[in-house]
Amino acid sequence: MQNIFIIYTGGTIGMVKDPDTGTFVPFDFELIARNLPDLARLNYRLTVHSFTPIIDSSNMKPSIWLEMAQIIKDNYEHYDGFVILHGSDTMSFSASILSFMLEGLQKPVILSGSQLPIGEIRTDARENMMTALEIASAKENGKAIIQEVCILFDNKLFRGNRSFKYNSAKFEAFRSPNYPVLAEAGIHINYNREALLDNTDKEFILHTELDNRVGVLKLFPGISPDFIRAILDADVRSIVMETFGSGNTMTDEWFLDMLAAAVKNGKNILDISQCKVGSVELGRYETSQGLKAIGVLNGYDMTFEAAVTKLMYLQGQFDDQESVAYWVEKNIRGELTVND
Ligand code: ASN
């Protein structure tokens, strides 16, 4: 019999409508268990840890990530897999940071939730949760098939740090256009073996140091120098710069000078694209050529969620600018594809 650990953090899956205000509010795990009598029929031993309070995932924060990661570490030896029930709004951030915190993971950590609460007739919660449990328990030759942090939603399994929430209205809430889907659930669950991480020979290590001094600069035509300066002067160690197309920016001297000064003053600037598909290619156009020369870092095809959380993780690991700069451009948990 498989032992599966369920961590319930909240999200729409377990929400009910407040009769006074008509808004959705998180409710306890009992609601899920009551609406899912099939849980008792499963051939797994389930252990449930419910967070207090349970939250809408828009209230997610690093202290809760630490708690989740610690629970996984504390129960790692005794369970075959972990399912984290989580709101979809920030699920990709949590999946990304957990992928960095849980190095050398050899067991599945599957985040899932739903777009409609479990008590609604047309809910997607039942299927999502049942499929997440099945994937969390799937083994072959005594080894877990999934050895990484994933998101299961609408019959698709995504690498967590490659995914993002792209639709707030459809059951198909997530996508990972820069990396293949890891598995698809139909009559059978078909795993995309070549796309999976194999951590069999690695050591499992929990990293608990996070430094959230990360900022974001999203470019747009007409952005004012004052605004850019305010961001670059903020008390952060790194800035994720969301650029155009394949990593392009304005070439105005004042702009490049500001970036160069920030890098010289100890800040890392990471170039990721506003496009959801494709990769940053510094030097492909004249409009990105100067960036490399002043020390702007290449974010390749990382999602925004992976970029922000990777920097928090790396800044927790290293006090110096150079080490963070070095590792952020490397593929450490399958989060980016280096194309040069
Ligand atoms: N607001 C909800 C949450 O992220 C959305 C959901 O779970 N579908 O907690």
Short mmCIF file of N, CA, C and O in Angstrom, two decimals, residues 32-76:
data_model
loop_
_atom_site.label_atom_id
_atom_site.label_comp_id
_atom_site.label_asym_id
_atom_site.label_seq_id
_atom_site.Cartn_x
_atom_site.Cartn_y
_atom_site.Cartn_z
N ILE A 32 -13.58 18.86 1.65
CA ILE A 32 -13.06 18.10 0.52
C ILE A 32 -13.33 16.61 0.74
O ILE A 32 -13.85 15.92 -0.15
N ALA A 33 -13.03 16.13 1.93
CA ALA A 33 -13.22 14.70 2.23
C ALA A 33 -14.70 14.31 2.08
O ALA A 33 -15.02 13.25 1.54
N ARG A 34 -15.60 15.19 2.54
CA ARG A 34 -17.04 14.90 2.45
C ARG A 34 -17.50 14.80 0.99
O ARG A 34 -18.33 13.98 0.64
N ASN A 35 -16.93 15.67 0.15
CA ASN A 35 -17.34 15.69 -1.25
C ASN A 35 -16.59 14.68 -2.10
O ASN A 35 -16.85 14.56 -3.30
N LEU A 36 -15.65 14.01 -1.49
CA LEU A 36 -14.86 13.03 -2.24
C LEU A 36 -14.88 11.69 -1.52
O LEU A 36 -13.83 11.23 -1.04
N PRO A 37 -16.05 11.04 -1.43
CA PRO A 37 -16.11 9.77 -0.70
C PRO A 37 -15.17 8.73 -1.29
O PRO A 37 -14.71 7.83 -0.58
N ASP A 38 -14.82 8.91 -2.59
CA ASP A 38 -13.90 7.96 -3.23
C ASP A 38 -12.53 7.91 -2.56
O ASP A 38 -11.80 6.93 -2.73
N LEU A 39 -12.18 8.95 -1.82
CA LEU A 39 -10.89 8.95 -1.13
C LEU A 39 -10.75 7.73 -0.24
O LEU A 39 -9.67 7.12 -0.17
N ALA A 40 -11.86 7.36 0.40
CA ALA A 40 -11.83 6.21 1.32
C ALA A 40 -11.66 4.89 0.58
O ALA A 40 -11.21 3.90 1.16
N ARG A 41 -12.02 4.88 -0.72
CA ARG A 41 -11.92 3.63 -1.50
C ARG A 41 -10.53 3.42 -2.08
O ARG A 41 -10.22 2.35 -2.62
N LEU A 42 -9.70 4.46 -2.02
CA LEU A 42 -8.38 4.36 -2.62
C LEU A 42 -7.50 3.38 -1.86
O LEU A 42 -7.60 3.25 -0.65
N ASN A 43 -6.64 2.76 -2.61
CA ASN A 43 -5.74 1.79 -2.00
C ASN A 43 -4.47 2.45 -1.50
O ASN A 43 -3.38 1.91 -1.63
N TYR A 44 -4.60 3.69 -0.99
CA TYR A 44 -3.44 4.40 -0.44
C TYR A 44 -3.70 4.71 1.02
O TYR A 44 -4.85 4.87 1.43
N ARG A 45 -2.64 4.84 1.76
CA ARG A 45 -2.77 5.37 3.12
C ARG A 45 -2.53 6.88 3.01
O ARG A 45 -1.45 7.29 2.58
N LEU A 46 -3.55 7.67 3.32
CA LEU A 46 -3.43 9.12 3.17
C LEU A 46 -3.23 9.78 4.52
O LEU A 46 -3.94 9.49 5.48
N THR A 47 -2.28 10.69 4.56
CA THR A 47 -2.10 11.53 5.76
C THR A 47 -2.34 12.96 5.30
O THR A 47 -1.82 13.37 4.26
N VAL A 48 -3.12 13.71 6.07
CA VAL A 48 -3.42 15.08 5.65
C VAL A 48 -2.88 16.06 6.68
O VAL A 48 -3.12 15.91 7.88
N HIS A 49 -2.16 17.05 6.18
CA HIS A 49 -1.75 18.16 7.04
C HIS A 49 -2.42 19.42 6.50
O HIS A 49 -2.19 19.81 5.37
N SER A 50 -3.23 20.02 7.34
CA SER A 50 -3.94 21.23 6.93
C SER A 50 -3.24 22.45 7.52
O SER A 50 -2.91 22.45 8.70
N PHE A 51 -3.04 23.45 6.71
CA PHE A 51 -2.41 24.67 7.22
C PHE A 51 -3.41 25.48 8.04
O PHE A 51 -4.60 25.42 7.78
N THR A 52 -2.91 26.22 9.01
CA THR A 52 -3.77 27.19 9.69
C THR A 52 -3.10 28.56 9.61
O THR A 52 -1.96 28.66 10.06
N PRO A 53 -3.77 29.56 9.07
CA PRO A 53 -5.06 29.42 8.42
C PRO A 53 -4.87 28.85 7.02
O PRO A 53 -3.78 28.92 6.47
N ILE A 54 -5.95 28.33 6.45
CA ILE A 54 -5.89 27.98 5.03
C ILE A 54 -6.19 29.27 4.26
O ILE A 54 -6.96 30.11 4.71
N ILE A 55 -5.54 29.38 3.11
CA ILE A 55 -5.56 30.70 2.46
C ILE A 55 -5.96 30.64 0.99
O ILE A 55 -5.83 29.61 0.33
N ASP A 56 -6.44 31.77 0.51
CA ASP A 56 -6.48 32.01 -0.93
C ASP A 56 -5.01 32.22 -1.31
O ASP A 56 -4.27 32.93 -0.61
N SER A 57 -4.57 31.62 -2.40
CA SER A 57 -3.12 31.62 -2.68
C SER A 57 -2.57 32.99 -3.02
O SER A 57 -1.35 33.16 -3.10
N SER A 58 -3.43 33.99 -3.18
CA SER A 58 -2.91 35.35 -3.37
C SER A 58 -2.24 35.83 -2.09
O SER A 58 -1.49 36.82 -2.11
N ASN A 59 -2.50 35.17 -0.98
CA ASN A 59 -1.82 35.51 0.28
C ASN A 59 -0.59 34.64 0.53
O ASN A 59 -0.08 34.61 1.65
N MET A 60 -0.11 33.94 -0.48
CA MET A 60 1.07 33.08 -0.32
C MET A 60 2.30 33.95 0.00
O MET A 60 2.39 35.09 -0.44
N LYS A 61 3.23 33.42 0.79
CA LYS A 61 4.45 34.17 1.14
C LYS A 61 5.58 33.20 1.51
O LYS A 61 5.32 32.02 1.78
N PRO A 62 6.83 33.71 1.52
CA PRO A 62 7.97 32.84 1.77
C PRO A 62 7.87 32.03 3.06
O PRO A 62 8.31 30.87 3.08
N SER A 63 7.29 32.58 4.13
CA SER A 63 7.24 31.80 5.38
C SER A 63 6.40 30.53 5.19
O SER A 63 6.67 29.49 5.79
N ILE A 64 5.38 30.61 4.33
CA ILE A 64 4.55 29.40 4.08
C ILE A 64 5.32 28.43 3.18
O ILE A 64 5.22 27.22 3.34
N TRP A 65 6.10 28.96 2.23
CA TRP A 65 6.93 28.07 1.40
C TRP A 65 7.88 27.26 2.30
O TRP A 65 8.08 26.06 2.11
N LEU A 66 8.46 27.97 3.29
CA LEU A 66 9.39 27.29 4.20
C LEU A 66 8.69 26.19 4.97
O LEU A 66 9.22 25.08 5.12
N GLU A 67 7.47 26.48 5.41
CA GLU A 67 6.70 25.49 6.17
C GLU A 67 6.41 24.27 5.31
O GLU A 67 6.56 23.12 5.74
N MET A 68 5.98 24.52 4.06
CA MET A 68 5.67 23.41 3.14
C MET A 68 6.91 22.55 2.91
O MET A 68 6.86 21.32 2.98
N ALA A 69 8.03 23.21 2.60
CA ALA A 69 9.26 22.47 2.30
C ALA A 69 9.71 21.66 3.51
O ALA A 69 10.17 20.52 3.37
N GLN A 70 9.58 22.25 4.71
CA GLN A 70 10.00 21.56 5.93
C GLN A 70 9.13 20.33 6.18
O GLN A 70 9.63 19.27 6.57
N ILE A 71 7.82 20.46 5.93
CA ILE A 71 6.91 19.31 6.12
C ILE A 71 7.33 18.16 5.18
O ILE A 71 7.36 17.00 5.58
N ILE A 72 7.67 18.52 3.95
CA ILE A 72 8.10 17.48 3.00
C ILE A 72 9.39 16.81 3.49
O ILE A 72 9.51 15.59 3.49
N LYS A 73 10.31 17.63 3.92
CA LYS A 73 11.59 17.08 4.42
C LYS A 73 11.35 16.16 5.63
O LYS A 73 11.89 15.04 5.69
N ASP A 74 10.52 16.62 6.57
CA ASP A 74 10.29 15.85 7.80
C ASP A 74 9.61 14.50 7.52
O ASP A 74 9.74 13.57 8.30
N ASN A 75 8.82 14.44 6.46
CA ASN A 75 8.06 13.22 6.17
C ASN A 75 8.60 12.45 4.98
O ASN A 75 8.02 11.45 4.55
N TYR A 76 9.73 12.93 4.45
CA TYR A 76 10.25 12.42 3.19
C TYR A 76 10.45 10.90 3.18
O TYR A 76 10.03 10.21 2.26
#
